[in-house]
Short mmCIF file of N, CA and C and ligand atoms in Angstrom, two decimals:
data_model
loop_
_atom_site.label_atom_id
_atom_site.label_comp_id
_atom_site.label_asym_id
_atom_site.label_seq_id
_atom_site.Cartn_x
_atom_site.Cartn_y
_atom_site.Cartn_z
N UNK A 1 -4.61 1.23 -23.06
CA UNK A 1 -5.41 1.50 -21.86
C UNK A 1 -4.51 1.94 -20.70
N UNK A 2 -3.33 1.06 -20.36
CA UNK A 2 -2.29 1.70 -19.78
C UNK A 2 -1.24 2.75 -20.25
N UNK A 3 -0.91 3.17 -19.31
CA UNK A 3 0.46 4.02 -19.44
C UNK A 3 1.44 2.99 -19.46
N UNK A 4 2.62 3.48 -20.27
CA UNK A 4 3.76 2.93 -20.02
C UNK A 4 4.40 2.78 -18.65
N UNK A 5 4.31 3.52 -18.29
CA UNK A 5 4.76 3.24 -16.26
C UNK A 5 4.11 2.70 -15.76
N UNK A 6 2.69 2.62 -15.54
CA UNK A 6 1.71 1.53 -15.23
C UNK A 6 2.28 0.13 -15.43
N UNK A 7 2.23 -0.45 -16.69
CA UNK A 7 2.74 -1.29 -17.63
C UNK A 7 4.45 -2.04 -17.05
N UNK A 8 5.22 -0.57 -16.89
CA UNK A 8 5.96 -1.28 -16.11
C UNK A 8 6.14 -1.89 -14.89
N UNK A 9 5.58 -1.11 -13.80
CA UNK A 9 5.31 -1.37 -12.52
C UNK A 9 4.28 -3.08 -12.66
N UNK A 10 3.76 -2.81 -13.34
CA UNK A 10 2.72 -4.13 -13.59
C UNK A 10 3.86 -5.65 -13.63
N UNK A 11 4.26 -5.32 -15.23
CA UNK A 11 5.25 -6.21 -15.34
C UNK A 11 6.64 -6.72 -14.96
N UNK A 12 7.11 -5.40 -14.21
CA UNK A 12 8.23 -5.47 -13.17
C UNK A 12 7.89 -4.83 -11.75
N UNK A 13 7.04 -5.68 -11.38
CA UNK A 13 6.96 -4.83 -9.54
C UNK A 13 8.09 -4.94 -8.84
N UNK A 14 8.21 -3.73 -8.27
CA UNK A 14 9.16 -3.32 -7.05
C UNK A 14 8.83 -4.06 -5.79
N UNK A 15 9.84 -4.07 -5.29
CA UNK A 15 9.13 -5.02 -3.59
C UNK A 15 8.43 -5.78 -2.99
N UNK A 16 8.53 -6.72 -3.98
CA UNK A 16 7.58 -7.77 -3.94
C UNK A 16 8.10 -8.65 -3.38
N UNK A 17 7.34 -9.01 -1.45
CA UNK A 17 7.82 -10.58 -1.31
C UNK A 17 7.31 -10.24 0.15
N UNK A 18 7.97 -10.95 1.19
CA UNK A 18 7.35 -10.46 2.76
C UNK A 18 8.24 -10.19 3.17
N UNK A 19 8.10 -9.87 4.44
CA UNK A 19 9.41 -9.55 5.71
C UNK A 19 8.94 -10.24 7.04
N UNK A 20 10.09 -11.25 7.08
CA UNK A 20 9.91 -11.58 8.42
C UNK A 20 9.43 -10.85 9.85
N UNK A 21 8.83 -11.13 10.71
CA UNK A 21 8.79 -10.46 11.58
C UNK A 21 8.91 -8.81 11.66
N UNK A 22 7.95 -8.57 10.66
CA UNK A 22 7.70 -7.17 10.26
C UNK A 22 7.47 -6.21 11.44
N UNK A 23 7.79 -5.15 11.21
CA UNK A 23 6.85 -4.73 12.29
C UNK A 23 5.41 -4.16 12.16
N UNK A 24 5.38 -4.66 10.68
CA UNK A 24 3.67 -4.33 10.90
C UNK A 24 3.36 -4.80 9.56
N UNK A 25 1.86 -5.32 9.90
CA UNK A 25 1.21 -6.34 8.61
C UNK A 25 0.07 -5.77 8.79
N UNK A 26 -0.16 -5.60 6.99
CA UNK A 26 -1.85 -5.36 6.89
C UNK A 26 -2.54 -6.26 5.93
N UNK A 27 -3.18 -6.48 5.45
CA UNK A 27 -4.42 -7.22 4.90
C UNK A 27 -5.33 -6.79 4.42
N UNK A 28 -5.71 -6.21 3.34
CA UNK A 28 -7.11 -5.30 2.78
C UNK A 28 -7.67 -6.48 1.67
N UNK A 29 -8.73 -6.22 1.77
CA UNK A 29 -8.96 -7.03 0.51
C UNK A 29 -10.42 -6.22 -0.02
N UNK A 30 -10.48 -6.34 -1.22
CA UNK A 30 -12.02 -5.82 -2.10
C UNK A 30 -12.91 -6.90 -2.21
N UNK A 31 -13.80 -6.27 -1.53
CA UNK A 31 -14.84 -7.14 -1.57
C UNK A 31 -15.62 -7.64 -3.18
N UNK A 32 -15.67 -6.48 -3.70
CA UNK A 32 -16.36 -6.35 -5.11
C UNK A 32 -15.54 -7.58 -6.50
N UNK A 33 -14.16 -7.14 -6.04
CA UNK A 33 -13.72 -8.00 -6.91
C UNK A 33 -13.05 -8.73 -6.34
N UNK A 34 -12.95 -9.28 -5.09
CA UNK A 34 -11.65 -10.40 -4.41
C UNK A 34 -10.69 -10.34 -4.45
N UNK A 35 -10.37 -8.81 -4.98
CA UNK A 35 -8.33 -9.05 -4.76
C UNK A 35 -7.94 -8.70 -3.37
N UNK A 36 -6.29 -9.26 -3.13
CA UNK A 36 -6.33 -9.04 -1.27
C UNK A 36 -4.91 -8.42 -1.91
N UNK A 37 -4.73 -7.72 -0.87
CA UNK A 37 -3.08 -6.70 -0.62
C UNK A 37 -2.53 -7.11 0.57
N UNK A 38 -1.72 -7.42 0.77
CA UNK A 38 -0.66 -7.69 1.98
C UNK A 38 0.27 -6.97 2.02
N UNK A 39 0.73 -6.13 3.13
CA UNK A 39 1.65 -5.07 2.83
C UNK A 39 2.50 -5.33 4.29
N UNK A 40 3.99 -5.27 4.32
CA UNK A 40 5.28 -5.95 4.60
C UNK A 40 5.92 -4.80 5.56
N UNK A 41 5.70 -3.75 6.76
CA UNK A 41 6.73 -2.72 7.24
C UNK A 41 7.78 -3.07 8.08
N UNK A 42 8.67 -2.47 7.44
CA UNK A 42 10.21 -3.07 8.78
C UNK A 42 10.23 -1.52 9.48
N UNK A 43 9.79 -0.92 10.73
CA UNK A 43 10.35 0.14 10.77
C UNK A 43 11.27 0.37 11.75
N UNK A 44 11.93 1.06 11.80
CA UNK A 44 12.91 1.32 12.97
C UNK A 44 13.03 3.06 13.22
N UNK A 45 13.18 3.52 14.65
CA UNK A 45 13.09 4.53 14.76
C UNK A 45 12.55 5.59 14.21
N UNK A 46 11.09 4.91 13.56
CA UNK A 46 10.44 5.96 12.82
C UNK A 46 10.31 5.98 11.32
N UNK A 47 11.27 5.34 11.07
CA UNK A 47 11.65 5.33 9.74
C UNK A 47 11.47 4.16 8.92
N UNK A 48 10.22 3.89 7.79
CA UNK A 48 10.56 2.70 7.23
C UNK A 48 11.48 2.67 6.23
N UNK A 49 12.13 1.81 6.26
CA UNK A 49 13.53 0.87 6.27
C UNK A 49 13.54 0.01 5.01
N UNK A 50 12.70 -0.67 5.15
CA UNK A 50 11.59 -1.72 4.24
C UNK A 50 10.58 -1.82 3.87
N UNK A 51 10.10 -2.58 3.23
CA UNK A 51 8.65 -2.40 2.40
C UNK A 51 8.28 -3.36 1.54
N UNK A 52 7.48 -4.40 1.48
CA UNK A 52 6.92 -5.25 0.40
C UNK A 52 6.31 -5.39 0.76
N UNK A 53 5.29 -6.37 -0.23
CA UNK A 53 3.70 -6.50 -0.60
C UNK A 53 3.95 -7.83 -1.74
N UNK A 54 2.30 -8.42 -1.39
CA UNK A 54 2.09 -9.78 -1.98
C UNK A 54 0.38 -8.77 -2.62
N UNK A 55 0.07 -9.46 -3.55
CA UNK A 55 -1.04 -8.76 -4.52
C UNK A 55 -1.59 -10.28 -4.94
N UNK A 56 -2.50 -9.94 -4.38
CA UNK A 56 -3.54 -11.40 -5.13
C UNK A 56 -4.59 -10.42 -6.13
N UNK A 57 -3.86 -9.80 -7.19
CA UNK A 57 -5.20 -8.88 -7.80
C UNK A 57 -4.33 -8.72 -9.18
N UNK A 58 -5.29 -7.45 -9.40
CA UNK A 58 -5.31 -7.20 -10.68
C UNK A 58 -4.09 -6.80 -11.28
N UNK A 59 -4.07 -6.10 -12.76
CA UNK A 59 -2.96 -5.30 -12.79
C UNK A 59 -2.25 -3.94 -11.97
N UNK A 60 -3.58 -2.90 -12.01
CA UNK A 60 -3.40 -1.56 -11.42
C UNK A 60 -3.72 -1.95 -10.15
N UNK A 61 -4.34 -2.97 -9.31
CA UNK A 61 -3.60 -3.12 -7.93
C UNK A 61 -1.80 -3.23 -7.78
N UNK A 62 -1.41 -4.28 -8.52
CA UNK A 62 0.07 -4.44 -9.23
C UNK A 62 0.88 -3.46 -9.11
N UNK A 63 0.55 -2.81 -10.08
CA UNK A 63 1.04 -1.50 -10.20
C UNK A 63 1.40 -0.31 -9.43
N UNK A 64 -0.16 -0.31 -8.99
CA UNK A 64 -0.23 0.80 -7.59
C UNK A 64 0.15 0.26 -6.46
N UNK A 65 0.21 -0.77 -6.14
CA UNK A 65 1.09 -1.18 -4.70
C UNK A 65 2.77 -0.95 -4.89
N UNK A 66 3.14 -1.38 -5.89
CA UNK A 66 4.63 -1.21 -6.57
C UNK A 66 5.13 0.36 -6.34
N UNK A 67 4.12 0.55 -6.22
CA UNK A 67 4.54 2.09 -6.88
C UNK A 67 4.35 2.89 -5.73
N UNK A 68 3.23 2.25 -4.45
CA UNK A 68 3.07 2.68 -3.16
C UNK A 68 4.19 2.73 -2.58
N UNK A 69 4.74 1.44 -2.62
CA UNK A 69 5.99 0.34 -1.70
C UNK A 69 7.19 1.69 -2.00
N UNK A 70 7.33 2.62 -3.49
CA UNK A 70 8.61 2.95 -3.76
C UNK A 70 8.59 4.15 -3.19
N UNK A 71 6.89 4.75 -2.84
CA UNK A 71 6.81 5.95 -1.88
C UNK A 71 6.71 6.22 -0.81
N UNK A 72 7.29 5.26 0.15
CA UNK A 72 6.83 4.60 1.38
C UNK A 72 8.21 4.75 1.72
N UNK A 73 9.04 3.84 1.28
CA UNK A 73 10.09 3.58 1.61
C UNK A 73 11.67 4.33 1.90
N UNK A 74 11.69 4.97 3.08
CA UNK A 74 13.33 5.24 3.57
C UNK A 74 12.21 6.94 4.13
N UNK A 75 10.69 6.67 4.15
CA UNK A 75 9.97 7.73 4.82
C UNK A 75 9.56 7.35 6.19
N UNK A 76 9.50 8.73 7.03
CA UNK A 76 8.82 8.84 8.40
C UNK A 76 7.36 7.90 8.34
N UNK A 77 7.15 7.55 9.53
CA UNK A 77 5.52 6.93 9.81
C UNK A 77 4.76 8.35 9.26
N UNK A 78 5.20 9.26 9.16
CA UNK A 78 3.87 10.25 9.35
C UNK A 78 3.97 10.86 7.70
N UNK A 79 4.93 10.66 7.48
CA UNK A 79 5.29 10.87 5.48
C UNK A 79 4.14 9.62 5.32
N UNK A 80 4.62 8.56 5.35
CA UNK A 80 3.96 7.14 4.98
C UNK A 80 2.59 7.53 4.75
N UNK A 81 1.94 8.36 6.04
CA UNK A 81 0.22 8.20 5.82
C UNK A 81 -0.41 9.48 4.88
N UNK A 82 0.86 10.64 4.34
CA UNK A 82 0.14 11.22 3.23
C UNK A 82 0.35 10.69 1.80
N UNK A 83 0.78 9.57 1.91
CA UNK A 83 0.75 8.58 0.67
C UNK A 83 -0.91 7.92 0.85
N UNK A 84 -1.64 8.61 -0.21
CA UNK A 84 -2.74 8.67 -0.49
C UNK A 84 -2.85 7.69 -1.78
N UNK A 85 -4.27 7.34 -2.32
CA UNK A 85 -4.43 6.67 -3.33
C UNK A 85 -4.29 7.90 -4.50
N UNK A 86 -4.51 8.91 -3.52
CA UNK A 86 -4.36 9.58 -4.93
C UNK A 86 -2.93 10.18 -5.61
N UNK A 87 -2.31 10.25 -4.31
CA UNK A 87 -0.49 10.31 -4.32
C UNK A 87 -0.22 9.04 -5.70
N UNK A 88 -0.68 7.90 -5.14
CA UNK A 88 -0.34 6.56 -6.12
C UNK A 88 -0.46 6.95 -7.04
N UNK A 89 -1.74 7.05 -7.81
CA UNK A 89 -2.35 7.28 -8.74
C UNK A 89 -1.37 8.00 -9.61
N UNK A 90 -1.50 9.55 -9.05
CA UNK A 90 -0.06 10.63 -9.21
C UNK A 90 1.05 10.08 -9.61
N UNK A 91 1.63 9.46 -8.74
CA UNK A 91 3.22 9.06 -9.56
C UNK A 91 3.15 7.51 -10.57
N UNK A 92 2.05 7.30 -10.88
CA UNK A 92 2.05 6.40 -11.55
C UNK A 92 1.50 7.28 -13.14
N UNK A 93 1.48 8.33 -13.02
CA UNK A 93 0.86 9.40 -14.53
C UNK A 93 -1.04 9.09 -14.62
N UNK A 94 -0.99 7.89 -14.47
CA UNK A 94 -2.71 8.02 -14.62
C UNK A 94 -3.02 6.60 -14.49
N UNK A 95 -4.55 6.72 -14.08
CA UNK A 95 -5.12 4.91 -14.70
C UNK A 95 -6.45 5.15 -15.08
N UNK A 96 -6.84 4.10 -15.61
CA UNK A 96 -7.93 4.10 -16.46
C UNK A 96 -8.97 4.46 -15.21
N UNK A 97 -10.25 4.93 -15.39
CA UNK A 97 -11.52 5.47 -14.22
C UNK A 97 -11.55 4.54 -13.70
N UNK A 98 -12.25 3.63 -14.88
CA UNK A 98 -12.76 2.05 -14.17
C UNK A 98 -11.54 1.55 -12.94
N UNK A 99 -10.29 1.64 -13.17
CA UNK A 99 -9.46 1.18 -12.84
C UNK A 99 -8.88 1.97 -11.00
N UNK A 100 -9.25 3.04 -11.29
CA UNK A 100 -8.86 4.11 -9.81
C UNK A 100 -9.12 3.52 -8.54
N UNK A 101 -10.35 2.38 -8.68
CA UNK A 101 -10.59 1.96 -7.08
C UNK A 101 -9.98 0.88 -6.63
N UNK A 102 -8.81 0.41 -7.72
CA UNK A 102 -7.97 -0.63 -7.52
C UNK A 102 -6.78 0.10 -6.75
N UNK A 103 -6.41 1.43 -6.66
CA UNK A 103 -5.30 2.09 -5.96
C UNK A 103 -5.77 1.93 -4.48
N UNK A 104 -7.14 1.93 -4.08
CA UNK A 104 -7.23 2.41 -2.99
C UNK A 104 -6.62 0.69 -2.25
N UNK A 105 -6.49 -0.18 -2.55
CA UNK A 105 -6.15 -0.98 -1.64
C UNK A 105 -4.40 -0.60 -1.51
N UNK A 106 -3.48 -0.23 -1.79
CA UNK A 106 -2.33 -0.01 -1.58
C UNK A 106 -2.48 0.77 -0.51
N UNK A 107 -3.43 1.43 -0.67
CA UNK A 107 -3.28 2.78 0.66
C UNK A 107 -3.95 2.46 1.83
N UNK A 108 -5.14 1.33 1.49
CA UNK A 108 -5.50 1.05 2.78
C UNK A 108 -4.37 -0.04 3.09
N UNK A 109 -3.94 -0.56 2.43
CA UNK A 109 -2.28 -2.15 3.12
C UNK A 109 -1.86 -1.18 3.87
N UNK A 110 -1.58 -0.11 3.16
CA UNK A 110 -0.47 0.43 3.34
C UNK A 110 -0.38 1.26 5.83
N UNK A 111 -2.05 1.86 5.31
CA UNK A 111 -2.63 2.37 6.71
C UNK A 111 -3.01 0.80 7.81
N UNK A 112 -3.27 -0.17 7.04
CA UNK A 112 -3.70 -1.51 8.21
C UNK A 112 -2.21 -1.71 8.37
N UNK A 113 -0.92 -1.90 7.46
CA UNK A 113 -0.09 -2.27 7.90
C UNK A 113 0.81 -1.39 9.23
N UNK A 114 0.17 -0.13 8.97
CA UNK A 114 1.02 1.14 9.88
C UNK A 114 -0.22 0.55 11.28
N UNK A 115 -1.09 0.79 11.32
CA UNK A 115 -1.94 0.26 12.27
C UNK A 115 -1.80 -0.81 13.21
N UNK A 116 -1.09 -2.11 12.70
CA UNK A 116 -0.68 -2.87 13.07
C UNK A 116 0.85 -2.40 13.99
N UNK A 117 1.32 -1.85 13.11
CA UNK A 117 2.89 -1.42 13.79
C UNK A 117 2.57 -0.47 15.00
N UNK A 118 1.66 0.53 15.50
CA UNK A 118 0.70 1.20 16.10
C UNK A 118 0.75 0.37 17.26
N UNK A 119 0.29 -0.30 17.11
CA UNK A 119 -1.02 -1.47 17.94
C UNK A 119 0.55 -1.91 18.34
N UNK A 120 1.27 -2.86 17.96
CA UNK A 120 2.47 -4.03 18.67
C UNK A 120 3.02 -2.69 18.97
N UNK A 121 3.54 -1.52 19.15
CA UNK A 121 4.14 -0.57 19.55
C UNK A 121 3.98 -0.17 20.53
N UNK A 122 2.50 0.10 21.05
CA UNK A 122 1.78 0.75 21.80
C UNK A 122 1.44 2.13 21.70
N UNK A 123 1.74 2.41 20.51
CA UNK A 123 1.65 4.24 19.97
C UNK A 123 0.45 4.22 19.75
N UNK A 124 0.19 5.39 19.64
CA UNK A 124 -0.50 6.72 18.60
C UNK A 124 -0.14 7.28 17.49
N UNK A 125 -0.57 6.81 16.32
CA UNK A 125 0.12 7.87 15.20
C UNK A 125 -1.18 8.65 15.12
N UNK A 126 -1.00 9.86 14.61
CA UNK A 126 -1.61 10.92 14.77
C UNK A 126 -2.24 10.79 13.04
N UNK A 127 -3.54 10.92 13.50
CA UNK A 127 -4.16 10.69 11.91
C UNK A 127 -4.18 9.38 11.31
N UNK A 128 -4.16 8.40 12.33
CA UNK A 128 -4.25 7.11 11.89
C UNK A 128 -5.43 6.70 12.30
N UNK A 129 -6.46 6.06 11.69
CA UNK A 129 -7.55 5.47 12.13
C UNK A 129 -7.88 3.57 11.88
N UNK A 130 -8.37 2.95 12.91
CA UNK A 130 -8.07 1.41 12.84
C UNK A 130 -8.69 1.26 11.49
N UNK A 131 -8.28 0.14 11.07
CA UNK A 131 -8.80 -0.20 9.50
C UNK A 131 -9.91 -0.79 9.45
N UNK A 132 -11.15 -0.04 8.74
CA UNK A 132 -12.41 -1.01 8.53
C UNK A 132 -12.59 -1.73 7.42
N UNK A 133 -13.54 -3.10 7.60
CA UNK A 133 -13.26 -3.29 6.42
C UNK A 133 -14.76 -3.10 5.81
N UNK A 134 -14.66 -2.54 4.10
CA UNK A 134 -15.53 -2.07 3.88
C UNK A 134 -15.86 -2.32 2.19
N UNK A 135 -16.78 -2.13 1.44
CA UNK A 135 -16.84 -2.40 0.03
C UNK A 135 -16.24 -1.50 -0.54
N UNK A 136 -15.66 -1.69 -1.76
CA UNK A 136 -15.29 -0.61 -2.67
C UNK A 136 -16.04 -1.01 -4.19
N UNK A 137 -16.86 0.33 -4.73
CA UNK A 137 -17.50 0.12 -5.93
C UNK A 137 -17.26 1.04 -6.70
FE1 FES B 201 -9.73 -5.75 -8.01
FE2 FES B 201 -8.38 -4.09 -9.41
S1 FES B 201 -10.04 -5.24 -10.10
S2 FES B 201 -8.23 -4.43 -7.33
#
């Protein structure tokens, strides 16, 4: 059902853990199935630096946050937000259908956590919108 890269990212996630005094924290969670994403930004001058995530979910949340965290990282705030679910999806080779609406929480961590960094900043990122929270089916 998985890919082998899936599979790995699953069973060996990348960047997994928190960061102190981040500069920006997000929180998504699916309503449908109860998994939550926590996503970890250190940024400095634009640039994140750092990157982890805590996954209270599935596998291909697992996976696709792992795999978010490795496309995120040592990029501009404004690289960061064309990391799409479907970017994820992409460098992960594929996931099962059923399985696709489990990416989108990496990308929304990924936008509440930039949002947050936004907000304690006092910026504007351009193309950033506050995070709603909303069902996914
Ligand atoms: Fe909940 Fe995958 S089943 S995120």
């Amino acid at each position: 059902m998985y890919n082998d890269k899936v599979l790995d990212h699953f069973t060996n996630p990348r960047n997994v853990g928190e960061i102190e005094n981040a500069s920006g924290v997000g929180q998504v969670g699916n309503a449908k199935c109860g998994d939550i994403m926590k996503m970890y930004l250190d940024i400095e001058d634009g640039i994140i630096k750092e990157v982890k995530f805590k996954t209270f979910g599935c596998g291909a949340a697992i996976a696709t946050s792992s795999v978010a965290t490795e496309l995120v990282k040592g990029k501009t705030v404004k690289e960061a937000l064309e990391v799409t679910n479907k970017k994820v999806v992409e460098a992960l080779g594929d996931l099962p259908p059923v399985k696709v609406h489990c990416s989108l929480l990496a990308e929304e961590a990924l936008r509440a956590a930039l949002w947050d960094y936004a907000q304690k900043e006092g910026i504007e990122i351009e193309g950033l919108e506050e995070p709603v929270e909303h069902d996914h089916h």
